[in-house]
CSV table of C-alpha atoms in Angstrom, one decimal:
chain,number,residue,atom,x,y,z
G,1,UNK,CA,-10.8,-39.6,90.5
G,2,UNK,CA,-9.2,-36.2,90.1
G,3,UNK,CA,-11.1,-34.8,93.1
G,4,UNK,CA,-10.0,-37.7,95.2
G,5,UNK,CA,-6.4,-37.6,94.4
G,6,UNK,CA,-6.2,-33.8,94.4
G,7,UNK,CA,-5.3,-33.3,90.7
G,8,UNK,CA,-8.5,-31.6,89.6
G,9,UNK,CA,-6.7,-28.2,89.3
G,10,UNK,CA,-4.2,-29.8,86.9
G,11,UNK,CA,-7.1,-31.3,85.0
G,12,UNK,CA,-8.8,-27.9,84.8
G,13,UNK,CA,-5.6,-26.3,83.6
G,14,UNK,CA,-5.3,-28.8,80.8
G,15,UNK,CA,-8.9,-28.2,79.7
G,16,UNK,CA,-8.2,-24.4,79.7
G,17,UNK,CA,-5.1,-24.9,77.6
G,18,UNK,CA,-7.0,-27.0,75.0
G,19,UNK,CA,-9.8,-24.5,74.9
G,20,UNK,CA,-7.3,-21.7,74.4
G,21,UNK,CA,-5.8,-23.6,71.4
G,22,UNK,CA,-9.3,-23.8,69.8
G,23,UNK,CA,-10.0,-20.1,70.5
G,24,UNK,CA,-6.7,-19.0,68.8
G,25,UNK,CA,-7.7,-20.9,65.7
G,26,UNK,CA,-10.4,-18.3,65.1
G,27,UNK,CA,-7.8,-15.7,64.4
G,28,UNK,CA,-7.2,-17.4,61.1
G,29,UNK,CA,-9.6,-17.8,58.2
G,30,UNK,CA,-11.3,-21.1,58.6
G,31,UNK,CA,-13.8,-23.0,56.4
G,32,UNK,CA,-17.3,-22.7,57.8
G,33,UNK,CA,-17.5,-26.4,58.8
G,34,UNK,CA,-14.2,-26.0,60.7
G,35,UNK,CA,-15.5,-22.9,62.5
G,36,UNK,CA,-18.6,-24.7,63.7
G,37,UNK,CA,-16.5,-27.6,64.8
G,38,UNK,CA,-14.1,-25.4,66.8
G,39,UNK,CA,-17.0,-23.4,68.3
G,40,UNK,CA,-18.5,-26.7,69.5
G,41,UNK,CA,-15.2,-27.7,71.1
G,42,UNK,CA,-14.9,-24.4,72.9
G,43,UNK,CA,-18.5,-24.8,74.2
G,44,UNK,CA,-17.8,-28.4,75.4
G,45,UNK,CA,-14.5,-27.4,77.1
G,46,UNK,CA,-16.4,-24.6,78.9
G,47,UNK,CA,-19.0,-27.1,80.0
G,48,UNK,CA,-16.3,-29.4,81.4
G,49,UNK,CA,-14.7,-26.5,83.3
G,50,UNK,CA,-18.1,-25.6,84.8
G,51,UNK,CA,-18.9,-29.2,85.8
G,52,UNK,CA,-15.4,-29.5,87.4
G,53,UNK,CA,-15.9,-26.3,89.3
G,54,UNK,CA,-19.3,-27.5,90.6
G,55,UNK,CA,-17.8,-30.8,91.6
G,56,UNK,CA,-15.0,-29.2,93.5
G,57,UNK,CA,-17.4,-26.9,95.4
G,58,UNK,CA,-19.9,-29.6,96.2
G,59,UNK,CA,-20.2,-31.4,99.5
G,60,UNK,CA,-21.5,-34.5,97.7
G,61,UNK,CA,-19.5,-34.6,94.4
G,62,UNK,CA,-20.3,-38.2,93.7
G,63,UNK,CA,-24.0,-37.5,93.8
G,64,UNK,CA,-23.5,-34.5,91.5
G,65,UNK,CA,-21.4,-36.4,89.1
G,66,UNK,CA,-23.9,-39.2,88.9
G,67,UNK,CA,-26.5,-36.7,87.8
G,68,UNK,CA,-24.5,-35.4,84.9
G,69,UNK,CA,-24.8,-36.9,81.4
G,70,UNK,CA,-21.6,-39.0,81.0
G,71,UNK,CA,-20.4,-40.9,78.0
G,72,UNK,CA,-18.7,-44.3,78.0
G,73,UNK,CA,-17.4,-46.6,75.4
G,74,UNK,CA,-18.9,-50.1,75.8
G,75,UNK,CA,-16.1,-52.4,76.8
G,76,UNK,CA,-14.6,-54.4,73.9
G,77,UNK,CA,-17.0,-52.7,71.5
G,78,UNK,CA,-17.1,-49.5,69.5
G,79,UNK,CA,-20.5,-48.5,70.8
G,80,UNK,CA,-20.9,-45.5,73.1
G,81,UNK,CA,-23.6,-45.1,75.8
G,82,UNK,CA,-24.8,-42.0,77.7
G,83,UNK,CA,-25.4,-42.5,81.4
G,84,UNK,CA,-27.2,-40.3,83.9
G,85,UNK,CA,-28.1,-41.5,87.3
G,86,UNK,CA,-29.4,-45.1,86.9
G,87,UNK,CA,-30.4,-44.4,83.3
G,88,UNK,CA,-28.4,-45.5,80.2
G,89,UNK,CA,-29.1,-44.9,76.5
G,90,UNK,CA,-27.1,-45.8,73.4
G,91,UNK,CA,-25.5,-43.0,71.5
G,92,UNK,CA,-26.1,-42.9,67.8
G,93,UNK,CA,-23.8,-41.9,64.9
G,94,UNK,CA,-25.6,-38.8,63.6
G,95,UNK,CA,-23.4,-35.8,64.4
G,96,UNK,CA,-24.1,-33.0,61.8
G,97,UNK,CA,-21.9,-29.9,61.9
G,98,UNK,CA,-24.5,-27.6,63.4
G,99,UNK,CA,-24.0,-24.6,65.7
G,100,UNK,CA,-24.3,-25.4,69.4
G,101,UNK,CA,-25.9,-23.3,72.1
G,102,UNK,CA,-24.0,-22.3,75.2
G,103,UNK,CA,-24.3,-24.9,77.9
G,104,UNK,CA,-25.6,-23.5,81.2
G,105,UNK,CA,-26.6,-25.2,84.5
G,106,UNK,CA,-30.2,-25.1,83.1
G,107,UNK,CA,-29.0,-26.9,80.0
G,108,UNK,CA,-27.5,-29.6,82.1
G,109,UNK,CA,-30.8,-29.9,84.1
G,110,UNK,CA,-32.6,-30.1,80.7
G,111,UNK,CA,-30.3,-33.0,79.7
G,112,UNK,CA,-31.3,-34.9,82.8
G,113,UNK,CA,-35.0,-34.3,82.2
G,114,UNK,CA,-34.8,-35.2,78.5
G,115,UNK,CA,-32.9,-38.4,79.3
G,116,UNK,CA,-35.3,-39.4,82.0
G,117,UNK,CA,-38.4,-38.9,79.8
G,118,UNK,CA,-36.8,-40.5,76.7
G,119,UNK,CA,-35.7,-43.6,78.6
G,120,UNK,CA,-39.2,-44.1,80.1
G,121,UNK,CA,-41.9,-45.7,78.0
G,122,UNK,CA,-45.1,-43.7,77.5
G,123,UNK,CA,-43.7,-40.3,78.4
G,124,UNK,CA,-43.8,-37.0,76.5
G,125,UNK,CA,-41.5,-34.0,77.3
G,126,UNK,CA,-43.2,-30.6,77.5
G,127,UNK,CA,-40.6,-27.8,77.3
G,128,UNK,CA,-42.3,-24.6,78.2
G,129,UNK,CA,-41.3,-21.0,78.7
G,130,UNK,CA,-41.5,-17.5,77.2
G,131,UNK,CA,-40.2,-16.7,73.7
G,132,UNK,CA,-36.4,-16.5,73.4
G,133,UNK,CA,-35.6,-19.2,76.0
G,134,UNK,CA,-34.2,-21.6,73.4
G,135,UNK,CA,-36.8,-24.3,74.1
G,136,UNK,CA,-36.6,-26.0,70.7
G,137,UNK,CA,-32.9,-25.4,70.1
G,138,UNK,CA,-32.0,-26.9,73.4
G,139,UNK,CA,-34.1,-29.9,72.5
G,140,UNK,CA,-32.3,-30.2,69.2
G,141,UNK,CA,-28.9,-29.8,70.8
G,142,UNK,CA,-29.7,-32.6,73.3
G,143,UNK,CA,-30.8,-34.9,70.5
G,144,UNK,CA,-27.6,-34.2,68.6
G,145,UNK,CA,-25.6,-34.8,71.8
G,146,UNK,CA,-27.1,-38.3,71.8
G,147,UNK,CA,-26.2,-38.8,68.1
G,148,UNK,CA,-29.7,-39.0,66.8
G,149,UNK,CA,-31.6,-37.1,64.1
G,150,UNK,CA,-34.6,-35.0,65.0
G,151,UNK,CA,-37.6,-33.9,63.0
G,152,UNK,CA,-39.0,-30.4,63.9
G,153,UNK,CA,-42.6,-29.6,63.0
G,154,UNK,CA,-43.8,-26.0,63.4
G,155,UNK,CA,-47.3,-25.8,64.7
G,156,UNK,CA,-48.0,-22.1,64.1
G,157,UNK,CA,-50.9,-21.5,61.8
G,158,UNK,CA,-52.5,-24.8,62.6
G,159,UNK,CA,-52.1,-28.2,61.1
G,160,UNK,CA,-54.4,-29.8,58.5
G,161,UNK,CA,-55.5,-33.5,58.8
G,162,UNK,CA,-53.2,-34.1,55.9
G,163,UNK,CA,-50.2,-32.7,57.8
G,164,UNK,CA,-51.1,-34.9,60.8
G,165,UNK,CA,-51.2,-37.9,58.5
G,166,UNK,CA,-47.8,-37.0,57.1
G,167,UNK,CA,-46.3,-37.3,60.5
G,168,UNK,CA,-47.5,-40.9,60.8
G,169,UNK,CA,-46.2,-41.7,57.3
G,170,UNK,CA,-42.8,-40.0,57.8
G,171,UNK,CA,-39.8,-42.1,56.5
G,172,UNK,CA,-37.7,-40.8,59.4
G,173,UNK,CA,-36.0,-43.3,61.7
G,174,UNK,CA,-38.8,-44.3,64.2
G,175,UNK,CA,-36.2,-44.0,67.0
G,176,UNK,CA,-35.4,-40.4,66.1
G,177,UNK,CA,-37.4,-38.0,68.3
G,178,UNK,CA,-39.9,-35.5,66.9
G,179,UNK,CA,-40.3,-31.9,68.2
G,180,UNK,CA,-43.6,-30.1,67.9
G,181,UNK,CA,-42.7,-26.4,68.1
G,182,UNK,CA,-45.2,-23.8,69.3
G,183,UNK,CA,-47.4,-26.7,70.4
G,184,UNK,CA,-49.7,-24.4,72.4
G,185,UNK,CA,-51.1,-23.0,69.2
G,186,UNK,CA,-53.0,-26.2,68.4
G,187,UNK,CA,-56.5,-27.1,69.6
G,188,UNK,CA,-56.7,-30.0,72.0
G,189,UNK,CA,-58.1,-32.5,69.4
G,190,UNK,CA,-55.2,-31.7,67.0
G,191,UNK,CA,-52.6,-32.0,69.8
G,192,UNK,CA,-54.0,-35.4,70.6
G,193,UNK,CA,-54.0,-36.6,67.0
G,194,UNK,CA,-50.5,-35.3,66.3
G,195,UNK,CA,-48.9,-37.0,69.3
G,196,UNK,CA,-50.8,-40.2,68.5
G,197,UNK,CA,-49.6,-40.0,64.8
G,198,UNK,CA,-46.0,-39.9,65.9
G,199,UNK,CA,-46.3,-43.5,67.0
G,200,UNK,CA,-45.7,-45.3,70.3
G,201,UNK,CA,-42.0,-46.0,69.5
G,202,UNK,CA,-41.0,-42.4,68.8
G,203,UNK,CA,-40.0,-40.0,71.6
G,204,UNK,CA,-42.0,-36.8,71.4
G,205,UNK,CA,-41.0,-33.3,72.6
G,206,UNK,CA,-43.5,-30.5,72.6
G,207,UNK,CA,-42.3,-26.9,73.1
G,208,UNK,CA,-44.3,-23.7,73.6
G,209,UNK,CA,-45.3,-20.8,75.7
G,210,UNK,CA,-48.2,-21.6,78.0
G,211,UNK,CA,-48.8,-17.9,78.6
G,212,UNK,CA,-49.1,-16.9,75.0
G,213,UNK,CA,-52.4,-15.5,73.9
G,214,UNK,CA,-55.1,-18.2,73.3
G,215,UNK,CA,-52.6,-20.9,74.4
G,216,UNK,CA,-54.0,-24.4,74.8
G,217,UNK,CA,-53.2,-25.7,78.3
G,218,UNK,CA,-51.0,-28.8,78.4
G,219,UNK,CA,-52.9,-31.7,80.1
G,220,UNK,CA,-51.2,-34.2,82.5
G,221,UNK,CA,-51.6,-36.9,79.9
G,222,UNK,CA,-51.8,-36.8,76.1
G,223,UNK,CA,-52.5,-39.6,73.6
G,224,UNK,CA,-51.8,-42.1,76.4
G,225,UNK,CA,-48.5,-40.5,77.4
G,226,UNK,CA,-47.6,-39.0,80.7
G,227,UNK,CA,-46.4,-35.4,80.3
G,228,UNK,CA,-43.0,-34.5,81.9
G,229,UNK,CA,-42.4,-30.8,82.2
G,230,UNK,CA,-39.2,-28.8,81.9
G,231,UNK,CA,-39.4,-25.0,82.4
G,232,UNK,CA,-37.0,-22.8,80.5
G,233,UNK,CA,-36.1,-19.3,81.6
G,234,UNK,CA,-34.2,-16.5,79.8
G,235,UNK,CA,-30.5,-17.2,79.8
G,236,UNK,CA,-27.8,-15.0,81.2
G,237,UNK,CA,-26.1,-12.8,78.6
G,238,UNK,CA,-22.6,-13.2,80.1
G,239,UNK,CA,-21.8,-16.7,78.8
G,240,UNK,CA,-23.4,-15.9,75.4
G,241,UNK,CA,-21.2,-12.8,75.2
G,242,UNK,CA,-18.1,-14.8,76.2
G,243,UNK,CA,-18.9,-17.4,73.5
G,244,UNK,CA,-19.2,-14.8,70.9
G,245,UNK,CA,-15.9,-13.2,71.9
G,246,UNK,CA,-14.2,-16.6,71.9
G,247,UNK,CA,-15.2,-17.2,68.2
G,248,UNK,CA,-13.4,-13.9,67.4
G,249,UNK,CA,-10.2,-15.2,68.9
G,250,UNK,CA,-10.3,-13.5,72.4
G,251,UNK,CA,-8.6,-15.8,74.9
G,252,UNK,CA,-9.9,-13.6,77.8
G,253,UNK,CA,-13.4,-14.0,76.6
G,254,UNK,CA,-14.8,-15.0,80.0
G,255,UNK,CA,-13.6,-11.9,81.7
G,256,UNK,CA,-14.6,-9.7,78.8
G,257,UNK,CA,-18.1,-11.3,78.7
G,258,UNK,CA,-18.8,-10.2,82.2
G,259,UNK,CA,-18.1,-6.6,81.2
C-alpha cells in the first residue's frame, strides 16, 4: 500500500526513528533480558528497512512481497498466522528471550525454504554449508520466529541405539521441529534410524557440512521423506559489525559497519 500511494519513504523514516530509539537505550545499563529484547527489535527494524528498500527497487514488488514471510492476526481471533506465497502456518506462543542473528537476504531465502518444507508432508530440510555459516542457528531463529520450540541434537561423536530411542521417546511437543546438527557425521543406517525415530508428525531439519572429512552424503530421500536442500554461505561482516555497534548505542552503526 505504501508503495502504491507513494508514502514508503515516510514509512521507512518512521522505522528508522523507532530503530534509533531502541539503539539509544543501549547507552544505559539494561537488564540482560531487556538488552536481548532491544537487540531483537533493532534486528527486526533493520529487516523491515531492507525489505522496504528491495520492494521499492523491484519491478514486481507484489511478487517480491508475496515471497516474504508475513504475519497476520486471524480476523476476530487472537491467533496469528505466517504466510509466504500460497503457504500458511499457525504461529505458536513460544517466544523465549534468545539472541537473534542478523537477518540477511539469504536468511529471508532460508525462511521461504523452511516454510515450504515444513508445510509439506513428508519432507525433510537439509541445511548444508561450511562451518561458520550459521546453519543450525538460522534454523533455530526461524523456528522461534514461528513461535515454536526446537530440540537440537548434536550428532558429533556418533549416536548409540539408546540415544536414537530417546528421540522417539522424547516428551517434546510432537509439532516442535527437531534439528540434527552435524548430521553428516553419522553413518547411513544411523541417519535413517534417527529420522524415522523423530516420527512422521515432527518436522526434521538436518544441518551439516557435506565437504567435511568422511562426510556421509545426503540422499534424495531419507526414512520415507523427500530431502529439500538449502545452501548456506559465509555471511557478510558488514551487517554483523553494524549490529554489534548498534548494541553499543551507535546510531550511525550502518555507516560505521561498512568501515
